[in-house]
Amino acid sequence: PYVHKLQLFINQRLATPALVVILITGFYQVGKGNFSFGDAWISLTFVIVIVLGGLLGGYFIPTDRKLFDQITKELADGGEPSESYLAAVRREGVLGTITGILIVIALFLMATKP
């Protein structure tokens, strides 16, 4: 249960505000700098940031809430984690890996500006 609470804290209090700051500063840099949304590296990075925000709000935060409640109940009942819980945790792990890859791609695009 503690892992899900920690993930909720990180996603709600750190990752979500960071994405908002990234979007705001990105729009500011495009507006004030010599950049254009027509540049593929900027457009793709913005798409990735928006997808990450959607994943946070639409998948990770609700899933961690649900999994926290589920594992808390299962452990309180004296049992082991159910197969459905373990499968959901595996799905979340796979999506977390995909999210990490998207972050690396965004960082690559911003650093190299191909």
mmCIF file of N, CA and C in Angstrom:
data_model
loop_
_atom_site.group_PDB
_atom_site.id
_atom_site.type_symbol
_atom_site.label_atom_id
_atom_site.label_comp_id
_atom_site.label_asym_id
_atom_site.label_seq_id
_atom_site.Cartn_x
_atom_site.Cartn_y
_atom_site.Cartn_z
ATOM 1 N N PRO A 1 0.805 -1.213 0.000
ATOM 2 C CA PRO A 1 0.000 0.000 0.000
ATOM 3 C C PRO A 1 0.844 1.273 0.000
ATOM 4 N N TYR A 2 1.984 1.209 0.680
ATOM 5 C CA TYR A 2 2.813 2.407 0.783
ATOM 6 C C TYR A 2 3.379 2.837 -0.556
ATOM 7 N N VAL A 3 3.660 1.876 -1.408
ATOM 8 C CA VAL A 3 4.180 2.206 -2.741
ATOM 9 C C VAL A 3 3.140 2.994 -3.525
ATOM 10 N N HIS A 4 1.883 2.579 -3.443
ATOM 11 C CA HIS A 4 0.831 3.287 -4.175
ATOM 12 C C HIS A 4 0.619 4.688 -3.607
ATOM 13 N N LYS A 5 0.700 4.825 -2.286
ATOM 14 C CA LYS A 5 0.574 6.164 -1.680
ATOM 15 C C LYS A 5 1.725 7.059 -2.125
ATOM 16 N N LEU A 6 2.942 6.499 -2.179
ATOM 17 C CA LEU A 6 4.101 7.267 -2.618
ATOM 18 C C LEU A 6 3.951 7.675 -4.084
ATOM 19 N N GLN A 7 3.517 6.743 -4.916
ATOM 20 C CA GLN A 7 3.318 7.064 -6.323
ATOM 21 C C GLN A 7 2.249 8.134 -6.497
ATOM 22 N N LEU A 8 1.184 8.066 -5.702
ATOM 23 C CA LEU A 8 0.160 9.108 -5.764
ATOM 24 C C LEU A 8 0.744 10.463 -5.397
ATOM 25 N N PHE A 9 1.526 10.496 -4.334
ATOM 26 C CA PHE A 9 2.136 11.754 -3.910
ATOM 27 C C PHE A 9 3.039 12.312 -5.010
ATOM 28 N N ILE A 10 3.895 11.463 -5.552
ATOM 29 C CA ILE A 10 4.829 11.912 -6.599
ATOM 30 C C ILE A 10 4.064 12.402 -7.826
ATOM 31 N N ASN A 11 3.068 11.632 -8.260
ATOM 32 C CA ASN A 11 2.329 12.002 -9.464
ATOM 33 C C ASN A 11 1.486 13.252 -9.277
ATOM 34 N N GLN A 12 0.865 13.409 -8.102
ATOM 35 C CA GLN A 12 -0.001 14.560 -7.873
ATOM 36 C C GLN A 12 0.777 15.816 -7.494
ATOM 37 N N ARG A 13 1.785 15.658 -6.658
ATOM 38 C CA ARG A 13 2.463 16.836 -6.100
ATOM 39 C C ARG A 13 3.744 17.226 -6.810
ATOM 40 N N LEU A 14 4.320 16.308 -7.584
ATOM 41 C CA LEU A 14 5.571 16.619 -8.263
ATOM 42 C C LEU A 14 5.444 16.547 -9.784
ATOM 43 N N ALA A 15 5.001 15.411 -10.297
ATOM 44 C CA ALA A 15 4.983 15.213 -11.748
ATOM 45 C C ALA A 15 3.963 16.110 -12.443
ATOM 46 N N THR A 16 2.759 16.188 -11.904
ATOM 47 C CA THR A 16 1.735 17.020 -12.542
ATOM 48 C C THR A 16 2.135 18.492 -12.563
ATOM 49 N N PRO A 17 2.561 19.076 -11.435
ATOM 50 C CA PRO A 17 3.020 20.475 -11.508
ATOM 51 C C PRO A 17 4.224 20.652 -12.440
ATOM 52 N N ALA A 18 5.126 19.668 -12.479
ATOM 53 C CA ALA A 18 6.283 19.772 -13.375
ATOM 54 C C ALA A 18 5.838 19.816 -14.832
ATOM 55 N N LEU A 19 4.842 19.002 -15.188
ATOM 56 C CA LEU A 19 4.338 19.028 -16.558
ATOM 57 C C LEU A 19 3.699 20.374 -16.895
ATOM 58 N N VAL A 20 3.007 20.958 -15.938
ATOM 59 C CA VAL A 20 2.406 22.274 -16.161
ATOM 60 C C VAL A 20 3.500 23.315 -16.395
ATOM 61 N N VAL A 21 4.549 23.279 -15.592
ATOM 62 C CA VAL A 21 5.670 24.214 -15.765
ATOM 63 C C VAL A 21 6.336 24.001 -17.120
ATOM 64 N N ILE A 22 6.513 22.754 -17.514
ATOM 65 C CA ILE A 22 7.125 22.456 -18.815
ATOM 66 C C ILE A 22 6.273 23.025 -19.950
ATOM 67 N N LEU A 23 4.959 22.846 -19.864
ATOM 68 C CA LEU A 23 4.080 23.393 -20.903
ATOM 69 C C LEU A 23 4.153 24.920 -20.950
ATOM 70 N N ILE A 24 4.067 25.556 -19.793
ATOM 71 C CA ILE A 24 4.092 27.023 -19.741
ATOM 72 C C ILE A 24 5.411 27.555 -20.276
ATOM 73 N N THR A 25 6.534 26.998 -19.814
ATOM 74 C CA THR A 25 7.828 27.487 -20.278
ATOM 75 C C THR A 25 8.042 27.153 -21.758
ATOM 76 N N GLY A 26 7.484 26.027 -22.206
ATOM 77 C CA GLY A 26 7.595 25.688 -23.628
ATOM 78 C C GLY A 26 6.866 26.687 -24.501
ATOM 79 N N PHE A 27 5.639 27.026 -24.106
ATOM 80 C CA PHE A 27 4.894 28.040 -24.861
ATOM 81 C C PHE A 27 5.616 29.384 -24.818
ATOM 82 N N TYR A 28 6.171 29.733 -23.668
ATOM 83 C CA TYR A 28 6.898 30.992 -23.531
ATOM 84 C C TYR A 28 8.114 31.011 -24.462
ATOM 85 N N GLN A 29 8.876 29.917 -24.472
ATOM 86 C CA GLN A 29 10.069 29.869 -25.310
ATOM 87 C C GLN A 29 9.727 29.931 -26.794
ATOM 88 N N VAL A 30 8.658 29.271 -27.191
ATOM 89 C CA VAL A 30 8.248 29.328 -28.592
ATOM 90 C C VAL A 30 7.801 30.748 -28.936
ATOM 91 N N GLY A 31 7.081 31.390 -28.026
ATOM 92 C CA GLY A 31 6.596 32.744 -28.278
ATOM 93 C C GLY A 31 7.694 33.786 -28.310
ATOM 94 N N LYS A 32 8.673 33.648 -27.427
ATOM 95 C CA LYS A 32 9.726 34.663 -27.307
ATOM 96 C C LYS A 32 11.003 34.313 -28.068
ATOM 97 N N GLY A 33 11.213 33.053 -28.340
ATOM 98 C CA GLY A 33 12.445 32.632 -28.989
ATOM 99 C C GLY A 33 12.304 32.521 -30.487
ATOM 100 N N ASN A 34 13.339 32.016 -31.073
ATOM 101 C CA ASN A 34 13.371 31.839 -32.520
ATOM 102 C C ASN A 34 12.947 30.399 -32.844
ATOM 103 N N PHE A 35 11.785 29.997 -32.321
ATOM 104 C CA PHE A 35 11.282 28.643 -32.500
ATOM 105 C C PHE A 35 9.895 28.708 -33.113
ATOM 106 N N SER A 36 9.455 27.574 -33.643
ATOM 107 C CA SER A 36 8.140 27.493 -34.254
ATOM 108 C C SER A 36 7.530 26.136 -33.941
ATOM 109 N N PHE A 37 6.200 26.116 -33.771
ATOM 110 C CA PHE A 37 5.521 24.841 -33.579
ATOM 111 C C PHE A 37 5.615 23.982 -34.824
ATOM 112 N N GLY A 38 6.037 24.554 -35.934
ATOM 113 C CA GLY A 38 6.253 23.792 -37.153
ATOM 114 C C GLY A 38 7.502 22.929 -37.086
ATOM 115 N N ASP A 39 8.401 23.259 -36.136
ATOM 116 C CA ASP A 39 9.594 22.434 -35.945
ATOM 117 C C ASP A 39 9.168 21.104 -35.333
ATOM 118 N N ALA A 40 9.572 20.022 -35.976
ATOM 119 C CA ALA A 40 9.135 18.692 -35.538
ATOM 120 C C ALA A 40 9.533 18.406 -34.098
ATOM 121 N N TRP A 41 10.726 18.823 -33.690
ATOM 122 C CA TRP A 41 11.177 18.500 -32.341
ATOM 123 C C TRP A 41 10.325 19.203 -31.289
ATOM 124 N N ILE A 42 9.826 20.378 -31.599
ATOM 125 C CA ILE A 42 8.963 21.093 -30.650
ATOM 126 C C ILE A 42 7.577 20.447 -30.624
ATOM 127 N N SER A 43 7.015 20.211 -31.794
ATOM 128 C CA SER A 43 5.680 19.612 -31.863
ATOM 129 C C SER A 43 5.647 18.247 -31.192
ATOM 130 N N LEU A 44 6.635 17.403 -31.490
ATOM 131 C CA LEU A 44 6.672 16.069 -30.900
ATOM 132 C C LEU A 44 6.846 16.126 -29.386
ATOM 133 N N THR A 45 7.679 17.044 -28.922
ATOM 134 C CA THR A 45 7.872 17.178 -27.476
ATOM 135 C C THR A 45 6.586 17.622 -26.802
ATOM 136 N N PHE A 46 5.874 18.569 -27.387
ATOM 137 C CA PHE A 46 4.597 18.994 -26.813
ATOM 138 C C PHE A 46 3.588 17.848 -26.811
ATOM 139 N N VAL A 47 3.548 17.072 -27.879
ATOM 140 C CA VAL A 47 2.643 15.920 -27.926
ATOM 141 C C VAL A 47 2.985 14.943 -26.803
ATOM 142 N N ILE A 48 4.274 14.684 -26.610
ATOM 143 C CA ILE A 48 4.692 13.766 -25.546
ATOM 144 C C ILE A 48 4.289 14.300 -24.183
ATOM 145 N N VAL A 49 4.483 15.582 -23.942
ATOM 146 C CA VAL A 49 4.110 16.176 -22.643
ATOM 147 C C VAL A 49 2.598 16.064 -22.427
ATOM 148 N N ILE A 50 1.816 16.302 -23.457
ATOM 149 C CA ILE A 50 0.358 16.200 -23.330
ATOM 150 C C ILE A 50 -0.057 14.750 -23.082
ATOM 151 N N VAL A 51 0.579 13.808 -23.789
ATOM 152 C CA VAL A 51 0.288 12.389 -23.566
ATOM 153 C C VAL A 51 0.646 11.992 -22.137
ATOM 154 N N LEU A 52 1.797 12.451 -21.657
ATOM 155 C CA LEU A 52 2.203 12.153 -20.278
ATOM 156 C C LEU A 52 1.205 12.710 -19.268
ATOM 157 N N GLY A 53 0.740 13.914 -19.504
ATOM 158 C CA GLY A 53 -0.277 14.493 -18.616
ATOM 159 C C GLY A 53 -1.559 13.682 -18.632
ATOM 160 N N GLY A 54 -1.958 13.229 -19.821
ATOM 161 C CA GLY A 54 -3.149 12.389 -19.918
ATOM 162 C C GLY A 54 -2.976 11.067 -19.201
ATOM 163 N N LEU A 55 -1.803 10.473 -19.335
ATOM 164 C CA LEU A 55 -1.528 9.214 -18.640
ATOM 165 C C LEU A 55 -1.545 9.406 -17.126
ATOM 166 N N LEU A 56 -0.971 10.511 -16.667
ATOM 167 C CA LEU A 56 -0.971 10.778 -15.228
ATOM 168 C C LEU A 56 -2.388 10.915 -14.694
ATOM 169 N N GLY A 57 -3.156 11.777 -15.325
ATOM 170 C CA GLY A 57 -4.506 12.048 -14.832
ATOM 171 C C GLY A 57 -5.519 10.977 -15.156
ATOM 172 N N GLY A 58 -5.324 10.310 -16.284
ATOM 173 C CA GLY A 58 -6.316 9.342 -16.724
ATOM 174 C C GLY A 58 -6.010 7.905 -16.375
ATOM 175 N N TYR A 59 -4.739 7.614 -16.066
ATOM 176 C CA TYR A 59 -4.397 6.228 -15.768
ATOM 177 C C TYR A 59 -3.664 6.068 -14.433
ATOM 178 N N PHE A 60 -2.493 6.684 -14.301
ATOM 179 C CA PHE A 60 -1.655 6.406 -13.135
ATOM 180 C C PHE A 60 -2.297 6.801 -11.810
ATOM 181 N N ILE A 61 -2.826 8.002 -11.719
ATOM 182 C CA ILE A 61 -3.418 8.453 -10.452
ATOM 183 C C ILE A 61 -4.645 7.623 -10.089
ATOM 184 N N PRO A 62 -5.619 7.438 -11.001
ATOM 185 C CA PRO A 62 -6.768 6.591 -10.634
ATOM 186 C C PRO A 62 -6.383 5.136 -10.351
ATOM 187 N N THR A 63 -5.429 4.617 -11.107
ATOM 188 C CA THR A 63 -5.019 3.227 -10.901
ATOM 189 C C THR A 63 -4.353 3.046 -9.548
ATOM 190 N N ASP A 64 -3.499 3.978 -9.159
ATOM 191 C CA ASP A 64 -2.863 3.852 -7.846
ATOM 192 C C ASP A 64 -3.869 3.985 -6.712
ATOM 193 N N ARG A 65 -4.858 4.819 -6.888
ATOM 194 C CA ARG A 65 -5.921 4.902 -5.865
ATOM 195 C C ARG A 65 -6.640 3.555 -5.739
ATOM 196 N N LYS A 66 -6.996 2.999 -6.881
ATOM 197 C CA LYS A 66 -7.718 1.727 -6.895
ATOM 198 C C LYS A 66 -6.859 0.606 -6.323
ATOM 199 N N LEU A 67 -5.602 0.544 -6.748
ATOM 200 C CA LEU A 67 -4.723 -0.519 -6.273
ATOM 201 C C LEU A 67 -4.409 -0.372 -4.789
ATOM 202 N N PHE A 68 -4.304 0.859 -4.301
ATOM 203 C CA PHE A 68 -4.107 1.068 -2.871
ATOM 204 C C PHE A 68 -5.275 0.487 -2.083
ATOM 205 N N ASP A 69 -6.484 0.822 -2.502
ATOM 206 C CA ASP A 69 -7.663 0.292 -1.811
ATOM 207 C C ASP A 69 -7.730 -1.224 -1.900
ATOM 208 N N GLN A 70 -7.423 -1.755 -3.080
ATOM 209 C CA GLN A 70 -7.503 -3.200 -3.286
ATOM 210 C C GLN A 70 -6.491 -3.946 -2.413
ATOM 211 N N ILE A 71 -5.238 -3.520 -2.416
ATOM 212 C CA ILE A 71 -4.223 -4.258 -1.650
ATOM 213 C C ILE A 71 -4.414 -4.057 -0.157
ATOM 214 N N THR A 72 -4.880 -2.888 0.250
ATOM 215 C CA THR A 72 -5.154 -2.660 1.668
ATOM 216 C C THR A 72 -6.227 -3.626 2.163
ATOM 217 N N LYS A 73 -7.277 -3.784 1.371
ATOM 218 C CA LYS A 73 -8.346 -4.709 1.745
ATOM 219 C C LYS A 73 -7.855 -6.154 1.746
ATOM 220 N N GLU A 74 -7.110 -6.526 0.711
ATOM 221 C CA GLU A 74 -6.621 -7.903 0.620
ATOM 222 C C GLU A 74 -5.683 -8.245 1.777
ATOM 223 N N LEU A 75 -4.815 -7.322 2.140
ATOM 224 C CA LEU A 75 -3.904 -7.584 3.255
ATOM 225 C C LEU A 75 -4.635 -7.575 4.592
ATOM 226 N N ALA A 76 -5.630 -6.708 4.732
ATOM 227 C CA ALA A 76 -6.412 -6.662 5.974
ATOM 228 C C ALA A 76 -7.208 -7.948 6.171
ATOM 229 N N ASP A 77 -7.602 -8.551 5.083
ATOM 230 C CA ASP A 77 -8.334 -9.814 5.168
ATOM 231 C C ASP A 77 -7.404 -10.989 5.453
ATOM 232 N N GLY A 78 -6.115 -10.688 5.631
ATOM 233 C CA GLY A 78 -5.149 -11.717 5.969
ATOM 234 C C GLY A 78 -4.647 -12.533 4.807
ATOM 235 N N GLY A 79 -4.969 -12.121 3.620
ATOM 236 C CA GLY A 79 -4.584 -12.897 2.447
ATOM 237 C C GLY A 79 -3.367 -12.354 1.753
ATOM 238 N N GLU A 80 -3.064 -12.993 0.685
ATOM 239 C CA GLU A 80 -1.989 -12.573 -0.201
ATOM 240 C C GLU A 80 -2.589 -11.692 -1.294
ATOM 241 N N PRO A 81 -1.741 -10.948 -1.986
ATOM 242 C CA PRO A 81 -2.257 -10.170 -3.114
ATOM 243 C C PRO A 81 -2.896 -11.103 -4.144
ATOM 244 N N SER A 82 -4.041 -10.679 -4.651
ATOM 245 C CA SER A 82 -4.767 -11.499 -5.626
ATOM 246 C C SER A 82 -4.081 -11.445 -6.981
ATOM 247 N N GLU A 83 -4.452 -12.379 -7.823
ATOM 248 C CA GLU A 83 -3.909 -12.416 -9.175
ATOM 249 C C GLU A 83 -4.336 -11.176 -9.964
ATOM 250 N N SER A 84 -5.549 -10.687 -9.721
ATOM 251 C CA SER A 84 -6.001 -9.478 -10.425
ATOM 252 C C SER A 84 -5.173 -8.268 -10.005
ATOM 253 N N TYR A 85 -4.819 -8.197 -8.719
ATOM 254 C CA TYR A 85 -3.962 -7.105 -8.245
ATOM 255 C C TYR A 85 -2.589 -7.189 -8.903
ATOM 256 N N LEU A 86 -1.991 -8.375 -8.886
ATOM 257 C CA LEU A 86 -0.664 -8.555 -9.465
ATOM 258 C C LEU A 86 -0.660 -8.255 -10.961
ATOM 259 N N ALA A 87 -1.722 -8.634 -11.653
ATOM 260 C CA ALA A 87 -1.817 -8.336 -13.086
ATOM 261 C C ALA A 87 -1.911 -6.824 -13.317
ATOM 262 N N ALA A 88 -2.683 -6.142 -12.481
ATOM 263 C CA ALA A 88 -2.813 -4.684 -12.610
ATOM 264 C C ALA A 88 -1.488 -3.993 -12.325
ATOM 265 N N VAL A 89 -0.752 -4.495 -11.351
ATOM 266 C CA VAL A 89 0.563 -3.921 -11.041
ATOM 267 C C VAL A 89 1.525 -4.135 -12.204
ATOM 268 N N ARG A 90 1.465 -5.303 -12.827
ATOM 269 C CA ARG A 90 2.309 -5.560 -13.998
ATOM 270 C C ARG A 90 1.955 -4.613 -15.142
ATOM 271 N N ARG A 91 0.657 -4.413 -15.390
ATOM 272 C CA ARG A 91 0.232 -3.476 -16.447
ATOM 273 C C ARG A 91 0.743 -2.068 -16.151
ATOM 274 N N GLU A 92 0.621 -1.676 -14.890
ATOM 275 C CA GLU A 92 1.090 -0.344 -14.517
ATOM 276 C C GLU A 92 2.603 -0.234 -14.711
ATOM 277 N N GLY A 93 3.325 -1.306 -14.414
ATOM 278 C CA GLY A 93 4.767 -1.312 -14.620
ATOM 279 C C GLY A 93 5.141 -1.191 -16.085
ATOM 280 N N VAL A 94 4.424 -1.892 -16.933
ATOM 281 C CA VAL A 94 4.685 -1.810 -18.380
ATOM 282 C C VAL A 94 4.410 -0.392 -18.875
ATOM 283 N N LEU A 95 3.293 0.174 -18.452
ATOM 284 C CA LEU A 95 2.973 1.535 -18.876
ATOM 285 C C LEU A 95 3.967 2.542 -18.293
ATOM 286 N N GLY A 96 4.456 2.269 -17.105
ATOM 287 C CA GLY A 96 5.496 3.112 -16.522
ATOM 288 C C GLY A 96 6.777 3.077 -17.337
ATOM 289 N N THR A 97 7.126 1.908 -17.841
ATOM 290 C CA THR A 97 8.304 1.770 -18.698
ATOM 291 C C THR A 97 8.112 2.549 -19.995
ATOM 292 N N ILE A 98 6.938 2.433 -20.586
ATOM 293 C CA ILE A 98 6.641 3.182 -21.813
ATOM 294 C C ILE A 98 6.710 4.684 -21.540
ATOM 295 N N THR A 99 6.208 5.097 -20.396
ATOM 296 C CA THR A 99 6.274 6.507 -20.008
ATOM 297 C C THR A 99 7.717 6.965 -19.889
ATOM 298 N N GLY A 100 8.553 6.141 -19.282
ATOM 299 C CA GLY A 100 9.972 6.477 -19.169
ATOM 300 C C GLY A 100 10.632 6.629 -20.525
ATOM 301 N N ILE A 101 10.274 5.765 -21.457
ATOM 302 C CA ILE A 101 10.821 5.855 -22.812
ATOM 303 C C ILE A 101 10.374 7.156 -23.478
ATOM 304 N N LEU A 102 9.109 7.526 -23.284
ATOM 305 C CA LEU A 102 8.617 8.799 -23.838
ATOM 306 C C LEU A 102 9.383 9.983 -23.259
ATOM 307 N N ILE A 103 9.696 9.925 -21.978
ATOM 308 C CA ILE A 103 10.461 11.006 -21.350
ATOM 309 C C ILE A 103 11.853 11.095 -21.962
ATOM 310 N N VAL A 104 12.492 9.956 -22.165
ATOM 311 C CA VAL A 104 13.827 9.945 -22.777
ATOM 312 C C VAL A 104 13.762 10.508 -24.192
ATOM 313 N N ILE A 105 12.733 10.150 -24.946
ATOM 314 C CA ILE A 105 12.578 10.680 -26.307
ATOM 315 C C ILE A 105 12.411 12.197 -26.265
ATOM 316 N N ALA A 106 11.574 12.690 -25.347
ATOM 317 C CA ALA A 106 11.374 14.141 -25.235
ATOM 318 C C ALA A 106 12.674 14.844 -24.870
ATOM 319 N N LEU A 107 13.412 14.282 -23.931
ATOM 320 C CA LEU A 107 14.703 14.880 -23.553
ATOM 321 C C LEU A 107 15.676 14.881 -24.733
ATOM 322 N N PHE A 108 15.702 13.790 -25.471
ATOM 323 C CA PHE A 108 16.559 13.707 -26.648
ATOM 324 C C PHE A 108 16.184 14.792 -27.655
ATOM 325 N N LEU A 109 14.901 14.932 -27.919
ATOM 326 C CA LEU A 109 14.440 15.943 -28.889
ATOM 327 C C LEU A 109 14.809 17.343 -28.426
ATOM 328 N N MET A 110 14.634 17.610 -27.142
ATOM 329 C CA MET A 110 14.952 18.962 -26.644
ATOM 330 C C MET A 110 16.456 19.230 -26.618
ATOM 331 N N ALA A 111 17.243 18.199 -26.367
ATOM 332 C CA ALA A 111 18.701 18.400 -26.285
ATOM 333 C C ALA A 111 19.354 18.488 -27.655
ATOM 334 N N THR A 112 18.875 17.681 -28.610
ATOM 335 C CA THR A 112 19.531 17.655 -29.924
ATOM 336 C C THR A 112 18.897 18.576 -30.935
ATOM 337 N N LYS A 113 17.626 18.889 -30.757
ATOM 338 C CA LYS A 113 16.885 19.754 -31.685
ATOM 339 C C LYS A 113 17.140 19.352 -33.142
ATOM 340 N N PRO A 114 16.833 18.087 -33.480
ATOM 341 C CA PRO A 114 17.156 17.609 -34.843
ATOM 342 C C PRO A 114 16.415 18.354 -35.929
#
